[in-house]
mmCIF file of C-alpha atoms in Angstrom:
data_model
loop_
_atom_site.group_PDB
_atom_site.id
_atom_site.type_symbol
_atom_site.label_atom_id
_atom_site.label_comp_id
_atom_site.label_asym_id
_atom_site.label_seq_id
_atom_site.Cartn_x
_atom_site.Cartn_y
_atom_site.Cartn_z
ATOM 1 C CA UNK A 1 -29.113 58.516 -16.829
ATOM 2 C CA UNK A 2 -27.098 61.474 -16.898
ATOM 3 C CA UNK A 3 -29.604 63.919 -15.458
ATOM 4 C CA UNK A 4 -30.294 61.078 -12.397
ATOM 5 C CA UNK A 5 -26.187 60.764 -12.059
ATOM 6 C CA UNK A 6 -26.300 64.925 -11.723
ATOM 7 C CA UNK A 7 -28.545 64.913 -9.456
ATOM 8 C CA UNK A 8 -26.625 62.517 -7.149
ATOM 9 C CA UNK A 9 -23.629 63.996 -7.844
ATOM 10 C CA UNK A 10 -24.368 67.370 -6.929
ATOM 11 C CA UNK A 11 -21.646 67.597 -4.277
ATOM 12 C CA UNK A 12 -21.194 71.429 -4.331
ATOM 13 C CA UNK A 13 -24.558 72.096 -3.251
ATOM 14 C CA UNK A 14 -24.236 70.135 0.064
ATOM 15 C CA UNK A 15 -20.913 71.883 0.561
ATOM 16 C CA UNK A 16 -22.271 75.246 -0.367
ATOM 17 C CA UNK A 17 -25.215 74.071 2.207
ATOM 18 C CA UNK A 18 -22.682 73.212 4.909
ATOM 19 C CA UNK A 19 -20.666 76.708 4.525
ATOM 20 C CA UNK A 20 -24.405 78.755 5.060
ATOM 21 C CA UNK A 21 -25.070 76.313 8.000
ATOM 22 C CA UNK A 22 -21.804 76.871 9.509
ATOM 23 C CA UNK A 23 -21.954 80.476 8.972
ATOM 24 C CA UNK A 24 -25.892 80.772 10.307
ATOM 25 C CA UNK A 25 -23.867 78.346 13.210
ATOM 26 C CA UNK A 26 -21.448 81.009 14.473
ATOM 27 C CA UNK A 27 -23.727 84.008 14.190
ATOM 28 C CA UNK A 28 -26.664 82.286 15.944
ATOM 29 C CA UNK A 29 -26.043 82.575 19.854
ATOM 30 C CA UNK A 30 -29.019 80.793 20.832
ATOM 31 C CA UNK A 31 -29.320 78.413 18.752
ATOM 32 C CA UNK A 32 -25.638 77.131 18.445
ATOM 33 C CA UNK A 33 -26.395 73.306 19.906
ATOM 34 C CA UNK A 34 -28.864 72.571 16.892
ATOM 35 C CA UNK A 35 -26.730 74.401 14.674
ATOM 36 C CA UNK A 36 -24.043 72.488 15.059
ATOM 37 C CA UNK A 37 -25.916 69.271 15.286
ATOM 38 C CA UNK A 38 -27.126 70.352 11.331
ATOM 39 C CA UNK A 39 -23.299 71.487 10.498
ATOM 40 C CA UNK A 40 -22.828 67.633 11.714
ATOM 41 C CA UNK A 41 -25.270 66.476 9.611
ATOM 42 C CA UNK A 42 -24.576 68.039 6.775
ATOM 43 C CA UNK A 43 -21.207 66.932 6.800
ATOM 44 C CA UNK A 44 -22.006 63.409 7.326
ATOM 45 C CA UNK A 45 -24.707 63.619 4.034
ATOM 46 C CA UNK A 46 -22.143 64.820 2.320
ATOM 47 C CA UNK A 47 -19.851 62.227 3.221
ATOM 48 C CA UNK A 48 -22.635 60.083 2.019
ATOM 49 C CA UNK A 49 -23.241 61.872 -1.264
ATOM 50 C CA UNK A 50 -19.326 61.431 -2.823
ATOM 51 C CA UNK A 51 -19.569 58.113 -1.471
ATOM 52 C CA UNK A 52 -22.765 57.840 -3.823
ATOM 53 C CA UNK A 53 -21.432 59.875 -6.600
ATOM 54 C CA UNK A 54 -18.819 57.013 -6.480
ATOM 55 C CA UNK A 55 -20.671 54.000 -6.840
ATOM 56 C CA UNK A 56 -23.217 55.666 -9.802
ATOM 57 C CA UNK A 57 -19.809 55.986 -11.886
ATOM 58 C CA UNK A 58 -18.460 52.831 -11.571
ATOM 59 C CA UNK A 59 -22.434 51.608 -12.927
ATOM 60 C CA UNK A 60 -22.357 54.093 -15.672
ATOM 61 C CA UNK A 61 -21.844 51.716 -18.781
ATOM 62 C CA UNK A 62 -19.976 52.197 -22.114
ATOM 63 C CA UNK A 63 -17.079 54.421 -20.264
ATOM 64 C CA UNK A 64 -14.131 52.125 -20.122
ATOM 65 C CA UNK A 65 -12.763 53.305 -22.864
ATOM 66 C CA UNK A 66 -11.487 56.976 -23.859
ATOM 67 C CA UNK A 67 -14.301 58.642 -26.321
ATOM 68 C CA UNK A 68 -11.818 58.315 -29.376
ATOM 69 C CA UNK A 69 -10.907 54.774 -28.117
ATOM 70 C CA UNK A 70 -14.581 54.131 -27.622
ATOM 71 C CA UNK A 71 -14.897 55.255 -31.438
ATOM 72 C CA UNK A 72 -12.179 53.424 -32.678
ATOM 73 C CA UNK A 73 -13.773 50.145 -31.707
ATOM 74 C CA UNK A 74 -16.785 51.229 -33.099
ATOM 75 C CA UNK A 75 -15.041 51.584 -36.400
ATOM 76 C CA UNK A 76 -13.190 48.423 -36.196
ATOM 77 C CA UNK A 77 -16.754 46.050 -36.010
ATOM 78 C CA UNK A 78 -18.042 48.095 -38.647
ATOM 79 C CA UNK A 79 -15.316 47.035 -40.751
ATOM 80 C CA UNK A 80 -15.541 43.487 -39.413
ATOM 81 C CA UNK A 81 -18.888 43.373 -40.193
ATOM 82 C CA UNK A 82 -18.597 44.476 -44.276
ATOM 83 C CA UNK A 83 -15.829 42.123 -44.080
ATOM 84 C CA UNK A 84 -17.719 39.134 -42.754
ATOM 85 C CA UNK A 85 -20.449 40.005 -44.646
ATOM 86 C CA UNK A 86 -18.508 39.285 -47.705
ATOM 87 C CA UNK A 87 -17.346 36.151 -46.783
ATOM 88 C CA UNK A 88 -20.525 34.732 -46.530
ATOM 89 C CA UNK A 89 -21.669 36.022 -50.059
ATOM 90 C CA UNK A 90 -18.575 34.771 -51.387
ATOM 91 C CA UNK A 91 -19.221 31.390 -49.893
ATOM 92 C CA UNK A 92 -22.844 31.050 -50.641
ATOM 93 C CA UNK A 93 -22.367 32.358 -54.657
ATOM 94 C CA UNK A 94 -20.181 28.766 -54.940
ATOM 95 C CA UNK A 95 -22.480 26.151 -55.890
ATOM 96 C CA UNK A 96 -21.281 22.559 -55.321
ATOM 97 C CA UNK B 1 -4.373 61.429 -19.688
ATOM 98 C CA UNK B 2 -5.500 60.507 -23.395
ATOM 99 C CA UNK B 3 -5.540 56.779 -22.311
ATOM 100 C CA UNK B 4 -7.341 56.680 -19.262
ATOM 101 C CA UNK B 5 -10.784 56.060 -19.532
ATOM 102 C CA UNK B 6 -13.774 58.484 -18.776
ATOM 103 C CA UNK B 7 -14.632 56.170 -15.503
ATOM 104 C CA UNK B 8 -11.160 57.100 -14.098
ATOM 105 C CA UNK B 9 -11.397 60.464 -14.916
ATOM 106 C CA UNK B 10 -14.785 60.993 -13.218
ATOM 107 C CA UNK B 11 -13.305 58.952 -10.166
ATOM 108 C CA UNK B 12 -10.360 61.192 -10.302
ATOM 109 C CA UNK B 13 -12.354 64.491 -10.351
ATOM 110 C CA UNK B 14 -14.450 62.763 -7.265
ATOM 111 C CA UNK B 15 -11.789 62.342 -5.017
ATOM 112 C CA UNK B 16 -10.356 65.615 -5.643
ATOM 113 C CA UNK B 17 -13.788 67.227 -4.885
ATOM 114 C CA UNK B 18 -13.832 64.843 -1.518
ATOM 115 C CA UNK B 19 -10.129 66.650 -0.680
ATOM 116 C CA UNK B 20 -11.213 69.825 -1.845
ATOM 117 C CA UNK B 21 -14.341 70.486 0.519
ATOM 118 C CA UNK B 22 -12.482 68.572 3.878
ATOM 119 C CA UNK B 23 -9.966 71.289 3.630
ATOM 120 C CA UNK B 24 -12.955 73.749 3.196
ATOM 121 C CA UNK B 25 -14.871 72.471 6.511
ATOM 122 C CA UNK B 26 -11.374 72.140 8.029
ATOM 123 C CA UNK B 27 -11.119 75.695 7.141
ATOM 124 C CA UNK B 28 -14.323 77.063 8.987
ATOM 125 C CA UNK B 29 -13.950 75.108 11.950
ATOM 126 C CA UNK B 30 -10.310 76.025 12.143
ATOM 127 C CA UNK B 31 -9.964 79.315 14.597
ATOM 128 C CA UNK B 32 -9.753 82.242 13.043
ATOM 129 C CA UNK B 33 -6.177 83.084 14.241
ATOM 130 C CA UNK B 34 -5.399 79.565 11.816
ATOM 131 C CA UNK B 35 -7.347 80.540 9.425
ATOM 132 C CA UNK B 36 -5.882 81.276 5.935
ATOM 133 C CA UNK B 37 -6.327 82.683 2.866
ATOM 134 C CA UNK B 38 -6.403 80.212 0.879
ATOM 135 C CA UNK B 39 -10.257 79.859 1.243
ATOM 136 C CA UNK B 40 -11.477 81.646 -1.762
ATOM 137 C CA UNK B 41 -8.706 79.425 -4.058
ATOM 138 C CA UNK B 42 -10.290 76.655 -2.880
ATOM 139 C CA UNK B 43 -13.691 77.720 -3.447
ATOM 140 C CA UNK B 44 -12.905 78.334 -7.288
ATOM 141 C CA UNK B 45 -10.974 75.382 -7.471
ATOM 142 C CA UNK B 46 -14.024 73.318 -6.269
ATOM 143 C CA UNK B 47 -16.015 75.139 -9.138
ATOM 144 C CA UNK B 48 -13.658 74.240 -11.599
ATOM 145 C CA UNK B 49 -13.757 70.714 -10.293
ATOM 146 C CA UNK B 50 -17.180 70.899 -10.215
ATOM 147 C CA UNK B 51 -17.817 72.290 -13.452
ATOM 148 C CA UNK B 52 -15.149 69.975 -14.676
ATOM 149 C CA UNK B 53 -17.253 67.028 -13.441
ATOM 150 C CA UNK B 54 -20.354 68.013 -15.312
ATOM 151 C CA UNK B 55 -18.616 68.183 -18.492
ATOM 152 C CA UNK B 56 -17.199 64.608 -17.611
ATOM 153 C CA UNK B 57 -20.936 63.618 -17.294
ATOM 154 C CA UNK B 58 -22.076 64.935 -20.481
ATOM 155 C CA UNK B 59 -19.048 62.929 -22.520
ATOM 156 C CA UNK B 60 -20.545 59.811 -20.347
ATOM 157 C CA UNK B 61 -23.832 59.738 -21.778
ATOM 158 C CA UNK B 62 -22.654 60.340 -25.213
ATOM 159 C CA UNK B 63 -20.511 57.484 -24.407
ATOM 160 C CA UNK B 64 -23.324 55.537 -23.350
ATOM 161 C CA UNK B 65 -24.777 55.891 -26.809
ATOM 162 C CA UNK B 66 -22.168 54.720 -28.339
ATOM 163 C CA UNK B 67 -22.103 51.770 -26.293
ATOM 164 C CA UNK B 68 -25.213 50.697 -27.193
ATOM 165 C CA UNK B 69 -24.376 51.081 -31.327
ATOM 166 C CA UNK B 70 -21.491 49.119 -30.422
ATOM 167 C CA UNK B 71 -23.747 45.933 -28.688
ATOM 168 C CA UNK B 72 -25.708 45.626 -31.254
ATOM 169 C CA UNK B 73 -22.745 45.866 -33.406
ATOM 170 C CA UNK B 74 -21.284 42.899 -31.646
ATOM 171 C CA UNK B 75 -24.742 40.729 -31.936
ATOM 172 C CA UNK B 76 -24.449 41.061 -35.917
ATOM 173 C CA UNK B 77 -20.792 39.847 -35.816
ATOM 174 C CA UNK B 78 -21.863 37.019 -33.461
ATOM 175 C CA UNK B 79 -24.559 36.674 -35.929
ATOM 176 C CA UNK B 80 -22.238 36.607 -38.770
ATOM 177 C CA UNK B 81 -19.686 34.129 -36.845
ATOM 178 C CA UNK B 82 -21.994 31.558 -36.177
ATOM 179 C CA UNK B 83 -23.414 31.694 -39.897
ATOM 180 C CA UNK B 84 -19.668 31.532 -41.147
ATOM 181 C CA UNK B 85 -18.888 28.795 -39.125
ATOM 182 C CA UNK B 86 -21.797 26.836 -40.488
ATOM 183 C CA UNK B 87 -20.670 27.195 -43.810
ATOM 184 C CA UNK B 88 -17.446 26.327 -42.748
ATOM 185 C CA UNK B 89 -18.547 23.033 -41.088
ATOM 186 C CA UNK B 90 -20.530 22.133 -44.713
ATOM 187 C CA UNK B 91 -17.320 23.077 -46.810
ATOM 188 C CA UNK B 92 -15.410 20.627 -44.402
ATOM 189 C CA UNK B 93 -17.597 17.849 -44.636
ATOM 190 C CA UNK B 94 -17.919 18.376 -48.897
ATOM 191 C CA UNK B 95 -14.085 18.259 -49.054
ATOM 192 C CA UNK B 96 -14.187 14.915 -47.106
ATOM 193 C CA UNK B 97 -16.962 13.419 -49.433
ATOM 194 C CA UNK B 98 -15.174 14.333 -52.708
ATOM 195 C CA UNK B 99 -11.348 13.399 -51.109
ATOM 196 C CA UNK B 100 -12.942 10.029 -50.045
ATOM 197 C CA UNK B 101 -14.753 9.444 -53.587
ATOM 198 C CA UNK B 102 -11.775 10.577 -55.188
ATOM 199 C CA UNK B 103 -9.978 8.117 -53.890
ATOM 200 C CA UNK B 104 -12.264 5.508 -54.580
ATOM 201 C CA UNK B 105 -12.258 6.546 -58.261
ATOM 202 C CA UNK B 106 -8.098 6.085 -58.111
ATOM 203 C CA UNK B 107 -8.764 2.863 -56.877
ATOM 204 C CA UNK B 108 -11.263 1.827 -59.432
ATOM 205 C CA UNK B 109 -8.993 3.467 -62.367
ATOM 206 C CA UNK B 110 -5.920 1.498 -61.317
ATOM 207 C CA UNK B 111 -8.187 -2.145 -60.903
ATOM 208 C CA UNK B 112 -9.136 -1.279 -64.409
ATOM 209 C CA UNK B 113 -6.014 -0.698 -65.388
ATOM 210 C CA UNK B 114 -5.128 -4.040 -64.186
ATOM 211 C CA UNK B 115 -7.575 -5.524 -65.852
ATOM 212 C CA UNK B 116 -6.742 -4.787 -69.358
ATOM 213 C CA UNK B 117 -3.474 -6.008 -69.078
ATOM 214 C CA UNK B 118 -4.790 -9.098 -69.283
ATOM 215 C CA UNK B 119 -7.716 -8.904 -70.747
ATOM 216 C CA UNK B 120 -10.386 -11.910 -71.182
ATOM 217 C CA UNK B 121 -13.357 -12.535 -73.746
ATOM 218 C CA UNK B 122 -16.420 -12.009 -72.293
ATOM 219 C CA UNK B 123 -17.425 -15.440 -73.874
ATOM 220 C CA UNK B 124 -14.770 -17.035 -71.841
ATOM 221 C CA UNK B 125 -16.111 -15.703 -68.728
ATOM 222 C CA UNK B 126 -19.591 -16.260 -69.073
ATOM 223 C CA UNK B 127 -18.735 -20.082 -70.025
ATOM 224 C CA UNK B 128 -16.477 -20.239 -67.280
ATOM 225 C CA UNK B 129 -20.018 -18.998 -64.965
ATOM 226 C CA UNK B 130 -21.868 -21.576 -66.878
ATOM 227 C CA UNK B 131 -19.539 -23.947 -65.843
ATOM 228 C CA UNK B 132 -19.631 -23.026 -62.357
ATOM 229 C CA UNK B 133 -22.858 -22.611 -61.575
ATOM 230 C CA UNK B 134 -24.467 -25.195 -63.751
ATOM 231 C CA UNK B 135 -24.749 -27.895 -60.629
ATOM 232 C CA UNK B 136 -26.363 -25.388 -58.963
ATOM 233 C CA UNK B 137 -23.477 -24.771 -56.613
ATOM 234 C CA UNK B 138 -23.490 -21.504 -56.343
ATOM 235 C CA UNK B 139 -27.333 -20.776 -55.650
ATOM 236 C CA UNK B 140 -30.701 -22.684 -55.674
ATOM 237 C CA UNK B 141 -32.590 -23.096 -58.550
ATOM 238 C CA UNK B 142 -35.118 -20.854 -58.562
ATOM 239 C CA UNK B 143 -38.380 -23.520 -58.234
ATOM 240 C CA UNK B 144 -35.969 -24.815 -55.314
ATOM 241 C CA UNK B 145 -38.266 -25.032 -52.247
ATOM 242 C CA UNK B 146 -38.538 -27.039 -49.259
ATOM 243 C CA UNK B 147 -39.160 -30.469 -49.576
ATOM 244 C CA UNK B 148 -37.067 -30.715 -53.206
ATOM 245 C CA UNK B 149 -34.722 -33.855 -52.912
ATOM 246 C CA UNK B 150 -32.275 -31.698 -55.338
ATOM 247 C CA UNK B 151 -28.878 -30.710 -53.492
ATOM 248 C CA UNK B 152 -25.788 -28.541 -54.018
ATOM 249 C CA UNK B 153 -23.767 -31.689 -53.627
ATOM 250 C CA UNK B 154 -23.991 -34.948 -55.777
ATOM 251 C CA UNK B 155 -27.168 -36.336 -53.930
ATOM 252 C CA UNK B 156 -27.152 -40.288 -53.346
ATOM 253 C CA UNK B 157 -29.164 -40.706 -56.615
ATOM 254 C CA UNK B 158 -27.255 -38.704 -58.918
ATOM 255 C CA UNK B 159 -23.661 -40.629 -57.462
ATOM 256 C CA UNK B 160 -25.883 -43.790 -58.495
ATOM 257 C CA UNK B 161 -26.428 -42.104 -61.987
ATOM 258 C CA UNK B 162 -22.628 -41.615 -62.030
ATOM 259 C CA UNK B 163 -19.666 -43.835 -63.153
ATOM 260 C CA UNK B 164 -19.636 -45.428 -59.979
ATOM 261 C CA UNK B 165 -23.664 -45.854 -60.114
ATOM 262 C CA UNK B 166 -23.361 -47.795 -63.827
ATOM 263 C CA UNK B 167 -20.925 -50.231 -62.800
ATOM 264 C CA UNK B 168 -21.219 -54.329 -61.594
ATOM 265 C CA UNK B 169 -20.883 -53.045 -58.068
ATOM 266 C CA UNK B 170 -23.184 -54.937 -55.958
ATOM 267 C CA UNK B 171 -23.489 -52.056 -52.950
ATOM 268 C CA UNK B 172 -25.057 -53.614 -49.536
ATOM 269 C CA UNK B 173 -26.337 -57.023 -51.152
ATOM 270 C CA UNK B 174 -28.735 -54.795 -53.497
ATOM 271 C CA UNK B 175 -28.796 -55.466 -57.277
ATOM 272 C CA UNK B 176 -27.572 -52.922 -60.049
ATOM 273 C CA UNK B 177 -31.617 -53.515 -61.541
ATOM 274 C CA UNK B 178 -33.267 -53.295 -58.046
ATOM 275 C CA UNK B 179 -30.910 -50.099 -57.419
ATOM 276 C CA UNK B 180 -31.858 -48.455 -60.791
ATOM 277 C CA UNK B 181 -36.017 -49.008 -60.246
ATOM 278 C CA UNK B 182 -35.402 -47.224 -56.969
ATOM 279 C CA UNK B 183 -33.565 -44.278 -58.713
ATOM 280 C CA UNK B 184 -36.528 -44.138 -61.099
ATOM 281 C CA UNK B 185 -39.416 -43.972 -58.666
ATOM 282 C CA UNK B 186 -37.391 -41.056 -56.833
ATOM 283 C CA UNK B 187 -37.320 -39.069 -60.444
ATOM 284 C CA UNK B 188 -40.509 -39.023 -61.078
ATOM 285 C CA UNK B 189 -41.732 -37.650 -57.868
ATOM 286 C CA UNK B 190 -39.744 -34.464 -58.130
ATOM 287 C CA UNK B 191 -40.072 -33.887 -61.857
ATOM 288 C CA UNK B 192 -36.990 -32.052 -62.490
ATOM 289 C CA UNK B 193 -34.420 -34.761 -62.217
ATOM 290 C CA UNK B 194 -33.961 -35.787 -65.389
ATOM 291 C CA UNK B 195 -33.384 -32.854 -67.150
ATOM 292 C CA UNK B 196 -30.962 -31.776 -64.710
ATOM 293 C CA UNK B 197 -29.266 -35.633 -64.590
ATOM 294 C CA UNK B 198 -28.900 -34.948 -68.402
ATOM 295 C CA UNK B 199 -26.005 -32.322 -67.654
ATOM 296 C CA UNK B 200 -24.741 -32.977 -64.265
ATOM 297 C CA UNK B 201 -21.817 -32.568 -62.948
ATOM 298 C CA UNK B 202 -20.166 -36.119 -60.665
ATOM 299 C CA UNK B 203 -17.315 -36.154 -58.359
ATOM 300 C CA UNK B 204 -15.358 -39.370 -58.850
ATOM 301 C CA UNK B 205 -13.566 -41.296 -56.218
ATOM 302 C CA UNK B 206 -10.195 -40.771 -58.268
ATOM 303 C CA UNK B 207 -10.691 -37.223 -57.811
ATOM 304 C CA UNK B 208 -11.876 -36.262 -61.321
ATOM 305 C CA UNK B 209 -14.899 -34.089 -61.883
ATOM 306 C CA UNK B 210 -16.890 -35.544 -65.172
ATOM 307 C CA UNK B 211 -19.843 -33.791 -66.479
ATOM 308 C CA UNK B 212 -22.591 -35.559 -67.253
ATOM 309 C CA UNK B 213 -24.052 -35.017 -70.727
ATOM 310 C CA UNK B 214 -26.549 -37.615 -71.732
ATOM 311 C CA UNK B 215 -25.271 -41.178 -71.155
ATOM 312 C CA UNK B 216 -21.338 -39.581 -72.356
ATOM 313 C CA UNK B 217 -19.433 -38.624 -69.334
ATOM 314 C CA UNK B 218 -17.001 -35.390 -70.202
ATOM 315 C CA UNK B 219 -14.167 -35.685 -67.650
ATOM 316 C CA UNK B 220 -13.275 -32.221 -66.753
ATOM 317 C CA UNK B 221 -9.134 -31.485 -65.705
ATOM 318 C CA UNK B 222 -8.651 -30.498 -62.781
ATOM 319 C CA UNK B 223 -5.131 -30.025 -60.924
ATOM 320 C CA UNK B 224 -4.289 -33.728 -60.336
ATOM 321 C CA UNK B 225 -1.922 -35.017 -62.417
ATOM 322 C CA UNK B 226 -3.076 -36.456 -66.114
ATOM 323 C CA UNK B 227 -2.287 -40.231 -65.428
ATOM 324 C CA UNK B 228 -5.382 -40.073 -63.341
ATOM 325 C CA UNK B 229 -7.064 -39.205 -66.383
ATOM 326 C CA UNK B 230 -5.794 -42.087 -68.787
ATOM 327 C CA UNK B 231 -6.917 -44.255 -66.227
ATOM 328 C CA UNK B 232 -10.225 -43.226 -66.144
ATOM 329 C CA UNK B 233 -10.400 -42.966 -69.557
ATOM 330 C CA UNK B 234 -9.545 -46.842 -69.559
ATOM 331 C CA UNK B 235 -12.380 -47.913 -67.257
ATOM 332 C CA UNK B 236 -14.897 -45.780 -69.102
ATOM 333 C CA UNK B 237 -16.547 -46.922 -72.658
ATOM 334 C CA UNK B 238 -18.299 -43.813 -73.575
ATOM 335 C CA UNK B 239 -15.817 -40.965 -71.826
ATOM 336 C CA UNK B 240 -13.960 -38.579 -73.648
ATOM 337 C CA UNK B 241 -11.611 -35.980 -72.371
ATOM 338 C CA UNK B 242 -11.908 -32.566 -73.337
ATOM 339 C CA UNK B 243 -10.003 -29.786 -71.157
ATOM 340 C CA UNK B 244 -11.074 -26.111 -69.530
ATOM 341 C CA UNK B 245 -10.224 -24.071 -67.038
ATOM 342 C CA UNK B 246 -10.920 -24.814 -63.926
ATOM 343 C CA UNK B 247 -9.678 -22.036 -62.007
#
């Protein structure tokens, strides 16, 4: 998951893509109408990109907690589950 | 920043990376007598954002790992509840079984308690159930079947056998001889008569019940009053009066 959410989320290489475009844009003299329709482009997949980057968070499970919250709960149904556990030894060892 | 989750954080670092790169682009389309210098401070702060971000990611999937210890966590303690509820439900129903047959038992000790304050002999009571039952009141005999003349109520024949049966009455124009051959023919058919007319029991018009024992008529007290008794003891040659319970 995380390599896949990387991947999507690689924001700085469209902008890094969009400052060589726009550079390549203002040297070019001939070619400054395609240039420019790229810059557009590029600026419009990046748009598209954060947008993505967005949505892939918000579908990334287990992260609506804090890491030591996450681990506190963790800890807390361990416990619950020794405790439980008990219970139902306790109850079965009585024999009516 | 300790409470908020890793989702808002990521979102957080997101939107600053959106601003971050708009003021870039603004930046290089901006002409260059607006441009400022501020371009390079942006470009590391985007890094740091960006590295930021990637750091964020790695905590996610660790998170993720977590997450999954902590569903299957959460399917044991299901597990467990349903299993403890169970046992629950059985303990429930056990204490209602023993509360209810305790209190049965309480009921039964204080009827026996009852009981021996006035106590009676078992002789007594199995007399009394002789007594009761011996007209065969209570149930059939047990060769009873259909067709047998014999009845839980003083059948024409046995009133006929009775006080009433032995006197000069001439009933309907027939004679006491013709009425006795009649009674005769009817015991023999159903075999059984005679032993049982030998201990019968015979309501009388006064109200008395006698028991029949032989040819002697036993005239058993009941609650009428006792001058119904002398009487009756008047009218009859062979009676004697002998008195029981009759409750």
């Amino acid at each position: 998951m995380s390599q896949e959410a990387e991947n999507q989320i690689d924001i700085v290489s469209v902008l890094s893509e969009i400052i060589r475009k726009f550079e390549r844009y203002n040297s070019a003299v001939e070619t400054k109408t395609t240039e420019s329709q790229e810059v557009a482009q590029r600026v419009v997949e990046l748009q598209k990109r954060i947008n993505e980057a967005r949505e892939q968070v918000k579908l990334i499970p287990g992260i609506d907690q804090s890491k030591p919250q996450q681990l506190e709960h963790l800890e807390n149904l361990k416990k619950q589950l020794i405790l439980k556990q008990e219970l139902i030894n306790k109850y079965k060892q009585y024999n009516f | 920043m300790a409470h908020l989750s890793t989702r808002d954080r990521l979102l957080t670092i997101i939107d600053d990376i959106e601003i971050i790169s708009k003021e870039i682009i603004e930046n290089l389309m901006a002409p260059k007598h607006q441009k400022t210098n501020d371009y390079l401070q942006l470009v590391d702060l985007l890094v740091v954002k960006d590295n930021e971000m990637k750091q964020l990611l790695k905590l996610a999937a660790e998170q993720t790992k977590i997450d999954e210890k902590i569903n299957l966590l959460k399917e044991q303690v299901n597990k467990y509840d349903q299993e403890i509820n169970q046992l629950q439900k059985q303990l429930k129903e056990a204490e209602q079984i023993l509360s209810t047959a305790i209190f049965q038992a309480k009921q039964k000790l204080a009827s026996i308690a009852k009981a021996k304050e006035r106590p009676i002999s078992s002789e007594e009571l199995i007399k009394y159930a002789y007594r009761i039952s011996a007209s065969h009141a209570v149930s059939a005999p047990v060769t009873w079947q259909q067709g047998d003349l014999r009845r839980p109520y003083p059948t024409d024949i046995e009133m006929r056998l009775g006080f009433l049966g032995k006197t000069d009455l001439n009933i309907n124009g027939h004679s006491l001889q013709a009425q006795t051959n009649v009674i005769d023919a009817n015991r023999n058919t159903t075999g059984e008569i005679p032993a049982s007319a030998q201990n019968q029991f015979a309501w009388y018009p006064s109200g008395e019940l006698h028991m029949m024992s032989g040819h002697q008529s036993i005239s058993l007290e009941t609650n009428r009053s006792h001058k119904d008794a002398s009487q009756d003891d008047a009218s009859s040659d062979t009676s004697s009066s002998s008195s029981s319970d009759s409750q």
